[in-house]
Amino acid sequence: MADDIPETAPTKSSSAMWGGRFSAGPSAVMEAINASIDVDQRMADQDIDGSLAHSRMLAATGVISSEDAAAIQRGLEQVRSEIHAGDFPWSKALEDVHMNVEARLKAIIGEPAGRLHTARSRNDQVATDFRLWLRDACDRIDAMLAAYQTALVQQAETHADQVMPGFTHLQTAQPVSLGHHLLSYVEVAQRDRGRFADARKRLNESPLGCAALAGTAFPIDREMTAKALGFDRPMANSLDGVAARDFALEVLSAAAICAVNLSRFAEEIVLWCTRRFGFATLSDAWSTGSSIMPQKRNPDAAELVRAKPGRIIGSLTGLLTVVKGLPLAYSKDLQEDKAPVFQAIDDLELALLSMAGMAADLTFFPAALEEAAGEAYSDATDLADYVVRELGKPFRDAHHISGSIVKLAEAKGVPLSLLPLADMQSVEPAIDDSVFSVLSARASMSSRTSFGGTSPVRVREQVAVWKDRLGC
Ligand code: ARG
């Protein structure tokens, strides 16, 4: 990096815009630390949208002439097409996206370009651009979460009747429906959508017109620019408008929680696709090989989704640290807000696309799932429940009876369903052979019909609810 810095700064620099009281240009290192263009050029569209709204408002309120406004708008559209075409002369010396766009506008339309910045500052400009950018990001993420949910619901529908082991402490606990397991992630994703929607709602206020920090003496119409940019209202306090970054922290928090949620299913995919579990496999599209071990199929994407919280929580922690203790109103520290946010959103979007892809791609192995579901005395609770229901015992006693029977079965090396009735009766004489009807993984799963339970009847009901909600 330091090698790239020329010894003296080039002459055409942003100081041409703010350098009236300066007699010398910035040092090259000053220019290097000050420039944000490599990062914030991603907000060029939002910057141009903000400038279009601002210039229209300035003309409508008579602050600038309609001829100047028309020239500005034409020029801005040309700047936009140059940027989209990839032949925009981005300049580090011009510091940031705002000054790059304005300098190019000046080159295209001349003098009227200088009127665009009336009643505005880069402080309210950058806050506006950033809110617009994050609003779009929230909308993209919402659509990606919905696609992920759709993939899960489709798999859940196919596998509503498929029994698998449910785990606690990663120890086999009770049989559950695979569809039920998958739908649990649909619920989580819905809460993630709620968090992004909340953040979007609170960030959708316009800082434009807060100017540097105190508002402006020009007779601007902030309602008009807010409306033009799709904001719900102008922000009511100009200091807050330029200083606040909690909107970005909120999106990052939602992103961090979402990434952590995704990492849990990602980890299960990794486990399920191992030889030890053998529950599922990913197709070639979602697997990679090893450069040394020819037999390997690695679920790299799932592992990377599992890892993504490292970067995304890092972004959240980084920006919290930047903002902490900053006095009002704007300080240049706040320029360090965009890199972590862009990185986190890029990472999260890739993670979401990957999870939607893998959720749809997974092929399950029914026999292995069913076999594992019946292992490790996963029907011991069903035996205890039977003792409560049929013999009228308190659950605590029934738990003890079932535990003693499991111990006997374990000693004989058989599952409960193959333990002779006489053995069970040696623990509890009142047990009769109706007990065997509750002793199977499938019976256990099907019996749990309480609302929110794992019985396929309930699972199919929930699949229908989600299909309706997601329109899939
Ligand atoms: N590039 C700056 C940022 O991202 C824009 C605002 C600069 N404002 C200023 N007073 N220097 O925060």
XYZ file of C-alpha atoms and ligand atoms in Angstrom, residues 18 34-37 40 43 95-99 121-127 212 245 330-338, ligand 1:
42
model
C -12.643 22.796 -0.144
C -8.384 10.514 3.565
C -9.626 8.903 0.373
C -12.641 6.595 0.540
C -13.375 6.316 -3.160
C -17.809 4.357 -1.444
C -22.954 4.216 -3.593
C -11.454 11.672 -2.160
C -14.901 10.164 -2.320
C -17.883 9.350 -4.494
C -19.552 12.687 -3.784
C -16.656 14.780 -5.069
C -23.105 19.170 2.837
C -21.287 15.942 2.267
C -22.317 15.105 5.813
C -26.026 14.854 5.040
C -25.223 13.606 1.552
C -23.260 10.584 2.743
C -25.825 9.753 5.420
C -23.309 20.162 7.684
C -25.004 5.473 12.478
C -20.066 14.428 12.099
C -16.465 13.273 12.512
C -14.328 11.730 9.817
C -14.276 8.535 11.861
C -17.686 7.935 10.361
C -16.125 7.432 6.943
C -14.950 4.083 8.302
C -18.560 2.859 8.450
C -18.985 1.678 4.897
N -16.396 10.557 2.511
C -17.031 11.080 3.665
C -17.651 9.949 4.496
O -17.786 8.885 4.001
C -18.106 12.056 3.274
C -18.380 13.096 4.283
C -17.215 14.000 4.426
N -17.523 15.123 5.209
C -16.587 15.959 5.635
N -16.975 16.955 6.351
N -15.335 15.796 5.348
O -18.001 10.124 5.633
